PDB file of C-alpha atoms in Angstrom:
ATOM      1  CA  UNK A   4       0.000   0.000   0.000  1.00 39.00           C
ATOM      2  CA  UNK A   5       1.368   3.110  -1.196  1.00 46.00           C
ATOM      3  CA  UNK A   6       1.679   5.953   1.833  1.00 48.00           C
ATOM      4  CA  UNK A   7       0.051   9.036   1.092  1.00 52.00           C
ATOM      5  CA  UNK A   8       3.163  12.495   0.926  1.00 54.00           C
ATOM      6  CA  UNK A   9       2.449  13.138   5.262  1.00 67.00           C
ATOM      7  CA  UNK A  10       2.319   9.343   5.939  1.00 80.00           C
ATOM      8  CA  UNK A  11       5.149   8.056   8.222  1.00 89.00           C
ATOM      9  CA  UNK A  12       6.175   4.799   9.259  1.00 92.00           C
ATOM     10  CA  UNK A  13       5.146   3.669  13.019  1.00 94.00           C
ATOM     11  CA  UNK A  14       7.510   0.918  14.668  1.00 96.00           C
ATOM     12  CA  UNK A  15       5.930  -1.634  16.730  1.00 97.00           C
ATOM     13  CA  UNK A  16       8.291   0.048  19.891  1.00 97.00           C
ATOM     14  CA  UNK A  17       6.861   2.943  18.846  1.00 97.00           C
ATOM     15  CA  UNK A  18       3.617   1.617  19.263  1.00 97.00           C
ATOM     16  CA  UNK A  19       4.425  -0.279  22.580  1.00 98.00           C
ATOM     17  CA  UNK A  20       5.490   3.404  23.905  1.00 98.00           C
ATOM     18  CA  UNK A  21       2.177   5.123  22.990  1.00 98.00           C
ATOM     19  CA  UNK A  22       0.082   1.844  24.676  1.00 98.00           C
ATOM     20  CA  UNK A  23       2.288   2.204  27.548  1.00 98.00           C
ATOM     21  CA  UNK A  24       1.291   5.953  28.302  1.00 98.00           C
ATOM     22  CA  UNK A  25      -2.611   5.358  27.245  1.00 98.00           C
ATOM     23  CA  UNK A  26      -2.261   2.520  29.649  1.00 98.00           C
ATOM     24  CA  UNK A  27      -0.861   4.200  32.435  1.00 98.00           C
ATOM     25  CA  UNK A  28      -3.524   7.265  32.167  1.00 97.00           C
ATOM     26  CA  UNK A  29      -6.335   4.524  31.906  1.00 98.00           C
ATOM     27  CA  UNK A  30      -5.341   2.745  34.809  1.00 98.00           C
ATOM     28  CA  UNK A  31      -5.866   5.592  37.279  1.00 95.00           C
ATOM     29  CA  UNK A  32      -9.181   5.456  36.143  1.00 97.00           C
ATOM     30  CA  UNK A  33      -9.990   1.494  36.294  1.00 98.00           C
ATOM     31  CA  UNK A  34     -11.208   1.650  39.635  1.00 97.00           C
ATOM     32  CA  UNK A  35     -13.329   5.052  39.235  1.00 96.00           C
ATOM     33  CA  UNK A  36     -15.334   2.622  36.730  1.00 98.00           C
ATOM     34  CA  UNK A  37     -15.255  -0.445  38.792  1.00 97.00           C
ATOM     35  CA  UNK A  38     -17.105   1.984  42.027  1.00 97.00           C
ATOM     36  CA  UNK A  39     -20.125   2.311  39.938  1.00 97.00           C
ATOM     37  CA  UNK A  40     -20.016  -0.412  37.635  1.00 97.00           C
ATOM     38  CA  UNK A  41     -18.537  -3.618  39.714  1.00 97.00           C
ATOM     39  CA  UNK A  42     -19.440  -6.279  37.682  1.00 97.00           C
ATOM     40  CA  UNK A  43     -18.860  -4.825  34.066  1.00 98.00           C
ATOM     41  CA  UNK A  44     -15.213  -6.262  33.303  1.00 98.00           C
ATOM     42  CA  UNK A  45     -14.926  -4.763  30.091  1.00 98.00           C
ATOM     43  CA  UNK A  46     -13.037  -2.167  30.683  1.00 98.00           C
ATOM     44  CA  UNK A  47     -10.408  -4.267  32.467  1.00 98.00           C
ATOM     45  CA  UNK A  48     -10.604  -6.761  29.591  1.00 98.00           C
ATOM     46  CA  UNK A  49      -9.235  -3.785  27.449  1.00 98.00           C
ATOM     47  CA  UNK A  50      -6.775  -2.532  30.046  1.00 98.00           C
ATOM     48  CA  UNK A  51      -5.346  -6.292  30.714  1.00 98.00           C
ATOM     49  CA  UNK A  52      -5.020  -6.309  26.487  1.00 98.00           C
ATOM     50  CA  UNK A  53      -3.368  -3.125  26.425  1.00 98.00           C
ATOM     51  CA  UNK A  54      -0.713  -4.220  28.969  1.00 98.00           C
ATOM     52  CA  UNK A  55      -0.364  -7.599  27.010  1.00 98.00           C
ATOM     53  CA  UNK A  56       0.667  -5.806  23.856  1.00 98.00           C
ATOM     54  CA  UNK A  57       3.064  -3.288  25.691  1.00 98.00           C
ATOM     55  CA  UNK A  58       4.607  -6.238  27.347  1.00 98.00           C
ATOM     56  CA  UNK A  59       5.689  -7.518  23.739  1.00 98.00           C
ATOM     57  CA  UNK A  60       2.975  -9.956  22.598  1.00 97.00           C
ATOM     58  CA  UNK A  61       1.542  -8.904  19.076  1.00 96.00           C
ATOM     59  CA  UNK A  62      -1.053  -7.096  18.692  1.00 94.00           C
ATOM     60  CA  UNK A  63      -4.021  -9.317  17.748  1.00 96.00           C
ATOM     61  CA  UNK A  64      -8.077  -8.687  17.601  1.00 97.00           C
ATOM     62  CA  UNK A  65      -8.022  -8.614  21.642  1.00 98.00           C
ATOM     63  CA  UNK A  66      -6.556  -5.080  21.368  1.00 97.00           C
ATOM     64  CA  UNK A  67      -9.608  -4.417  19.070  1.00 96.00           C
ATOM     65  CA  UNK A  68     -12.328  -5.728  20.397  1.00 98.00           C
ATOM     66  CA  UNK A  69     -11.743  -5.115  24.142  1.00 98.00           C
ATOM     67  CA  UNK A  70     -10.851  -1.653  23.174  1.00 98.00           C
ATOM     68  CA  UNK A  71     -14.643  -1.626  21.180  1.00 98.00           C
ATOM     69  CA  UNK A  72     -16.309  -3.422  24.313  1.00 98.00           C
ATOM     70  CA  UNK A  73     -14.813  -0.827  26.659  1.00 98.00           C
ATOM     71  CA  UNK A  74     -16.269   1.879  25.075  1.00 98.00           C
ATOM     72  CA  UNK A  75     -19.677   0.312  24.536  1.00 98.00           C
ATOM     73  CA  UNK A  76     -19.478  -0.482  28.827  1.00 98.00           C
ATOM     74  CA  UNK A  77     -18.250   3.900  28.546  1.00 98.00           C
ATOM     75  CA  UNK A  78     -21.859   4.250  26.648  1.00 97.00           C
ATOM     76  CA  UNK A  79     -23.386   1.759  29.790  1.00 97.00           C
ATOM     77  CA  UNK A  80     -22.792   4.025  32.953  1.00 97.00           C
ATOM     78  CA  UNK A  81     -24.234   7.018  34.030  1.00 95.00           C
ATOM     79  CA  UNK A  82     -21.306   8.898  35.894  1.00 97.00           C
ATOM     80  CA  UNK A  83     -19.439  11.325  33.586  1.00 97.00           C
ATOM     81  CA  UNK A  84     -16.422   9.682  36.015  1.00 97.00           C
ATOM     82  CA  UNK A  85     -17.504   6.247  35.181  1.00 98.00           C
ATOM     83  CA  UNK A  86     -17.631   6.842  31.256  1.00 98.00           C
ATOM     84  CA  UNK A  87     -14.366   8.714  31.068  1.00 98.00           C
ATOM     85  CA  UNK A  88     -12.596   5.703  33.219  1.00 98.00           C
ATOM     86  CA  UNK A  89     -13.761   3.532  30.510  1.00 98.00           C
ATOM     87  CA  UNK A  90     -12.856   5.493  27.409  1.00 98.00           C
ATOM     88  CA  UNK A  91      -9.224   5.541  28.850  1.00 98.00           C
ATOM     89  CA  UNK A  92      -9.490   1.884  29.080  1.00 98.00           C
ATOM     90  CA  UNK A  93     -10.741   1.322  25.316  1.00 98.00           C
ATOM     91  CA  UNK A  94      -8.197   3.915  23.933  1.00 97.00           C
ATOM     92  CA  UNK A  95      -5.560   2.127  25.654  1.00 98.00           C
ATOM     93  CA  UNK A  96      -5.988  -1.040  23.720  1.00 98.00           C
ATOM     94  CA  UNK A  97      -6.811   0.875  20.757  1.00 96.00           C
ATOM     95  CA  UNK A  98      -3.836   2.456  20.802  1.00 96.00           C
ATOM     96  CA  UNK A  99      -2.134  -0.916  19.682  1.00 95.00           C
ATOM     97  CA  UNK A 100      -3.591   0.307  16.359  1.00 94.00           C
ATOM     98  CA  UNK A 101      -2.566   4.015  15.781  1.00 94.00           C
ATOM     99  CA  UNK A 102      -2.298   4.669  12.300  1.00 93.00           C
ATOM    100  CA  UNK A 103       0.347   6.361  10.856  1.00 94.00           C
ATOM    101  CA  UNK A 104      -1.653   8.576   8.829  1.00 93.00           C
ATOM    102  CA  UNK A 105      -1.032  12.709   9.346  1.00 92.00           C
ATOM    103  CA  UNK A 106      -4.318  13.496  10.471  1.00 91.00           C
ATOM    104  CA  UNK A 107      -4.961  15.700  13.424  1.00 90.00           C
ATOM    105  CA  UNK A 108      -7.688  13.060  14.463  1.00 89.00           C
ATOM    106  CA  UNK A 109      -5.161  10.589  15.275  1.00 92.00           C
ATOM    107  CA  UNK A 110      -3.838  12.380  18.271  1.00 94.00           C
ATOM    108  CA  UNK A 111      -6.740  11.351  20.228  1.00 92.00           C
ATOM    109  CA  UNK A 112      -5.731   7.797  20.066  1.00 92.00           C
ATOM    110  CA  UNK A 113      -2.369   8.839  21.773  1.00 96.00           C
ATOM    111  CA  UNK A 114      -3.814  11.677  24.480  1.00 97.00           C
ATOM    112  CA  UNK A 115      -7.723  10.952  24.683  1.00 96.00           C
ATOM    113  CA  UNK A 116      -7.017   8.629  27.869  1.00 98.00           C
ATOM    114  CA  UNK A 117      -4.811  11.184  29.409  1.00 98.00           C
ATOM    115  CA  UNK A 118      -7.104  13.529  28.811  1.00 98.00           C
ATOM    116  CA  UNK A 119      -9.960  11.660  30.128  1.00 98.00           C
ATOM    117  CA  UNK A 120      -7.598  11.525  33.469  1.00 98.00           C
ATOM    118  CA  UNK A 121      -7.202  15.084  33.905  1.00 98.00           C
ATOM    119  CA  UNK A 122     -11.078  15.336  33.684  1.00 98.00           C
ATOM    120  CA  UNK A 123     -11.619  13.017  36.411  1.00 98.00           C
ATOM    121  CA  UNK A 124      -9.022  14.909  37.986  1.00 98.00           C
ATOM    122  CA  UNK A 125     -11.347  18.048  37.770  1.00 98.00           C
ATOM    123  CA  UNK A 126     -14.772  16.083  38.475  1.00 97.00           C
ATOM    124  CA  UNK A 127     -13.359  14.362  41.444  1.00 97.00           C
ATOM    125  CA  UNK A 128     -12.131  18.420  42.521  1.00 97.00           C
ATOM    126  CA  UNK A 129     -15.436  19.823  42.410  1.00 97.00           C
ATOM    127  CA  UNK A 130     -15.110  21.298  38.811  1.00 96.00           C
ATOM    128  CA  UNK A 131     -11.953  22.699  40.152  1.00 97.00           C
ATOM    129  CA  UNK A 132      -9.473  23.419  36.871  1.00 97.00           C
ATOM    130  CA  UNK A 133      -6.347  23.366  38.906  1.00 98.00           C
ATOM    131  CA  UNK A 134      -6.616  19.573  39.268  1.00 98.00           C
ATOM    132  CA  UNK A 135      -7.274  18.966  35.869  1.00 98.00           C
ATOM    133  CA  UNK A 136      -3.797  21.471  35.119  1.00 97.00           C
ATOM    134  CA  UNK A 137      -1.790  19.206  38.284  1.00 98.00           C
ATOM    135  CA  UNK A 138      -2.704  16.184  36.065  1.00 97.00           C
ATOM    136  CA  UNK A 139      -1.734  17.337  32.341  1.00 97.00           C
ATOM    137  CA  UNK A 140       1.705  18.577  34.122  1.00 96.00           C
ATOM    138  CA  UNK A 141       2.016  15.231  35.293  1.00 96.00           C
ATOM    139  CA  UNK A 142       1.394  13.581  32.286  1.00 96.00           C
ATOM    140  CA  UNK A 143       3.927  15.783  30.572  1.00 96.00           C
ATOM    141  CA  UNK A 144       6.807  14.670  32.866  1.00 95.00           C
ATOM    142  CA  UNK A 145       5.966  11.186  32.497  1.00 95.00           C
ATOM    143  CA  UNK A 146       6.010  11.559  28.630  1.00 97.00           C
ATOM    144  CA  UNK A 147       9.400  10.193  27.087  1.00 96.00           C
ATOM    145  CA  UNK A 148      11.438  11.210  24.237  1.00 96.00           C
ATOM    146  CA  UNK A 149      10.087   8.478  21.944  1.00 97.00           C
ATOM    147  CA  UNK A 150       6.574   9.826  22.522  1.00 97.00           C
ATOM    148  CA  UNK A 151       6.899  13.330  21.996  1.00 97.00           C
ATOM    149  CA  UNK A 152       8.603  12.033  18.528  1.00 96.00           C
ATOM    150  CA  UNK A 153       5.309  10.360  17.565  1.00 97.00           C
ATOM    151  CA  UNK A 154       3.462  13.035  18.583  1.00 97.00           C
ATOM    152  CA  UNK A 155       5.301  15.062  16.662  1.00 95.00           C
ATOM    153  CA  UNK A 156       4.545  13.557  13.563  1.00 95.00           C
ATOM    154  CA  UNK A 157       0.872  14.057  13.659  1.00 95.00           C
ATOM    155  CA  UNK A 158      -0.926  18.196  13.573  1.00 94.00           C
ATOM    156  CA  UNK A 159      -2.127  19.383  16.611  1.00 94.00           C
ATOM    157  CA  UNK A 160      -4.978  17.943  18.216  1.00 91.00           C
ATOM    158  CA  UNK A 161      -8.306  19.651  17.452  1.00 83.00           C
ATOM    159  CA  UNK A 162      -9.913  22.060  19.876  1.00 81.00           C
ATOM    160  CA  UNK A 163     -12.938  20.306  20.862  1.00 78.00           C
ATOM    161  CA  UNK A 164     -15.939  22.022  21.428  1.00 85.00           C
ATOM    162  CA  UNK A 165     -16.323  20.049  24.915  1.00 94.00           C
ATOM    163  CA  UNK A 166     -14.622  20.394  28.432  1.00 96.00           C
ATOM    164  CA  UNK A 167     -12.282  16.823  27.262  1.00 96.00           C
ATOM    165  CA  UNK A 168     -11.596  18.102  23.865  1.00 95.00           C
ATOM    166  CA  UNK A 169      -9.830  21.097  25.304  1.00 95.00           C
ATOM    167  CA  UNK A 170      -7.900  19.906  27.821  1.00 97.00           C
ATOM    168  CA  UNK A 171      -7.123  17.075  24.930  1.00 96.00           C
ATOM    169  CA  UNK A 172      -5.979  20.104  23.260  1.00 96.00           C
ATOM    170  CA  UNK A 173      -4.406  21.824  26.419  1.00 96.00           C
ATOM    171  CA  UNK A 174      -2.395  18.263  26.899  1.00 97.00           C
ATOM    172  CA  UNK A 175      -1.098  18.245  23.124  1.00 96.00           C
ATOM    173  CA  UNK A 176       0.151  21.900  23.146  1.00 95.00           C
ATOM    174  CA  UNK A 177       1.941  21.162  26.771  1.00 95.00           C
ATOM    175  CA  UNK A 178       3.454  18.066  25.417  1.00 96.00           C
ATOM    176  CA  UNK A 179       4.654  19.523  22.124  1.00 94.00           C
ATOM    177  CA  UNK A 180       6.454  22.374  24.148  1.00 93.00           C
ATOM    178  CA  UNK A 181       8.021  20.259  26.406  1.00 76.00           C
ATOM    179  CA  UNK A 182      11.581  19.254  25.819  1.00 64.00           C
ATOM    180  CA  UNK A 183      13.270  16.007  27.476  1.00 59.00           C
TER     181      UNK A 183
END
């Protein structure tokens, strides 16, 4: 298949690094889904796949269709806490699959989870904006060199029209400024 001229090339490490940081946003949030949702294991299902692939197995259809069952269980729950938990969780195994395509819509699959952190952050603060800013600054120091490379590849992250679309956007303009 014949890449289009802003198409890059995306190395499975590469890959394992951008499931590693979706995973580690989305598993903050596991149990803020399990409190109002106890016996709906999707979510974990996707988590456990994401971890699989970052551990070096190949990504298969588990990545894919725990990631797809996640955010069905997201579309399940009632909580704006217990939906963004299990978004993180789907985008995490889904993020096995990034395409390497330069399209600004691909970002989400590499900062949607994180995202979806830092608005727990702010939910579980009262609304309170500062918690949501504490967790996007920690996200940005746990972000390696090999990430910020990917990220780098794609355009900047859309402003969304909602309250996780900008601090999606927030995240990606933090992350592109920061320097390892």
């Amino acid at each position: 298949m014949a890449q289009a001229p802003n198409d890059f090339e995306l190395t499975m490490a590469e890959l394992r690094t951008v499931a590693r940081f979706a995973a580690e946003s989305a598993q903050q949030l596991l149990s803020a889904f399990e409190a109002v949702a106890p016996d709906d294991r999707r979510p974990r299902a996707a988590l456990d796949a994401a971890w699989i692939f970052v551990d070096g197995a190949p990504r298969t259809n588990l990545q894919r269709l725990t990631a797809l069952d996640a955010h069905r269980a997201a579309r399940d729950v009632r909580t704006e806490t217990g939906q963004l938990a299990a978004r993180a969780c789907g985008d995490a195994a889904a993020a096995a699959y990034l395409h390497p395509i330069a399209r600004a819509t691909q970002v989400g699959h590499i900062l949607r989870a994180a995202a979806c952190a830092a608005r727990v952050a702010e939910l579980n603060a009262g609304g309170n904006e500062a918690a949501a800013a504490q967790s996007i600054q920690s996200t940005r120091d746990r972000a390696t060199s090999v990430l910020l490379d990917v990220l780098g590849r794609y355009p900047a992250a859309p402003a969304g029209k909602g309250r996780l679309g900008q601090l999606m956007s927030t995240l990606d303009s933090s992350l592109r400024a920061h320097e390892i």
